[in-house]
C-alpha cells in the first residue's frame, strides 16, 4: 500500500513539473476526444 502511494505521489509530482498545476489543455483534449467518440458512435448506431 505504501509503495502505491509513493508511485502516485511521484506521478503527480512529474505531472506537476511538466504541465503546471492544472493541465487545462489536457482536460480540454480528453473532453473533446470523448465527445467526438460519443457523437461518432451515436450517429453510427442504427435506429
XYZ file of C-alpha atoms in Angstrom:
47
model
C 0.000 0.000 0.000
C 2.841 2.377 0.857
C 4.578 1.696 -2.448
C 1.463 2.554 -4.433
C 1.124 5.853 -2.591
C 4.771 6.665 -3.346
C 4.285 5.908 -7.048
C 1.148 8.028 -7.316
C 2.876 10.881 -5.487
C 5.818 10.618 -7.883
C 3.497 10.641 -10.905
C 1.637 13.667 -9.544
C 4.961 15.423 -8.968
C 6.121 14.661 -12.513
C 2.835 15.855 -13.987
C 3.071 18.988 -11.842
C 6.588 19.737 -13.094
C 5.689 19.179 -16.717
C 2.281 20.804 -17.087
C 1.893 23.146 -14.116
C -0.853 22.869 -11.528
C -3.814 22.473 -13.905
C -3.147 20.911 -17.317
C -6.170 22.668 -18.828
C -5.185 21.713 -22.388
C -5.146 18.054 -21.329
C -8.647 18.296 -19.821
C -9.943 20.022 -22.969
C -8.260 17.488 -25.275
C -9.629 14.475 -23.369
C -13.092 16.041 -23.173
C -13.120 16.787 -26.891
C -11.957 13.247 -27.682
C -14.703 11.692 -25.535
C -17.391 13.928 -27.060
C -16.110 13.134 -30.557
C -16.206 9.373 -29.932
C -19.687 9.605 -28.395
C -21.023 11.604 -31.357
C -19.492 9.197 -33.892
C -20.835 6.127 -32.048
C -24.274 7.679 -31.587
C -24.621 8.771 -35.215
C -23.278 5.430 -36.498
C -25.663 3.295 -34.428
C -28.692 2.028 -36.377
C -32.116 3.266 -35.314
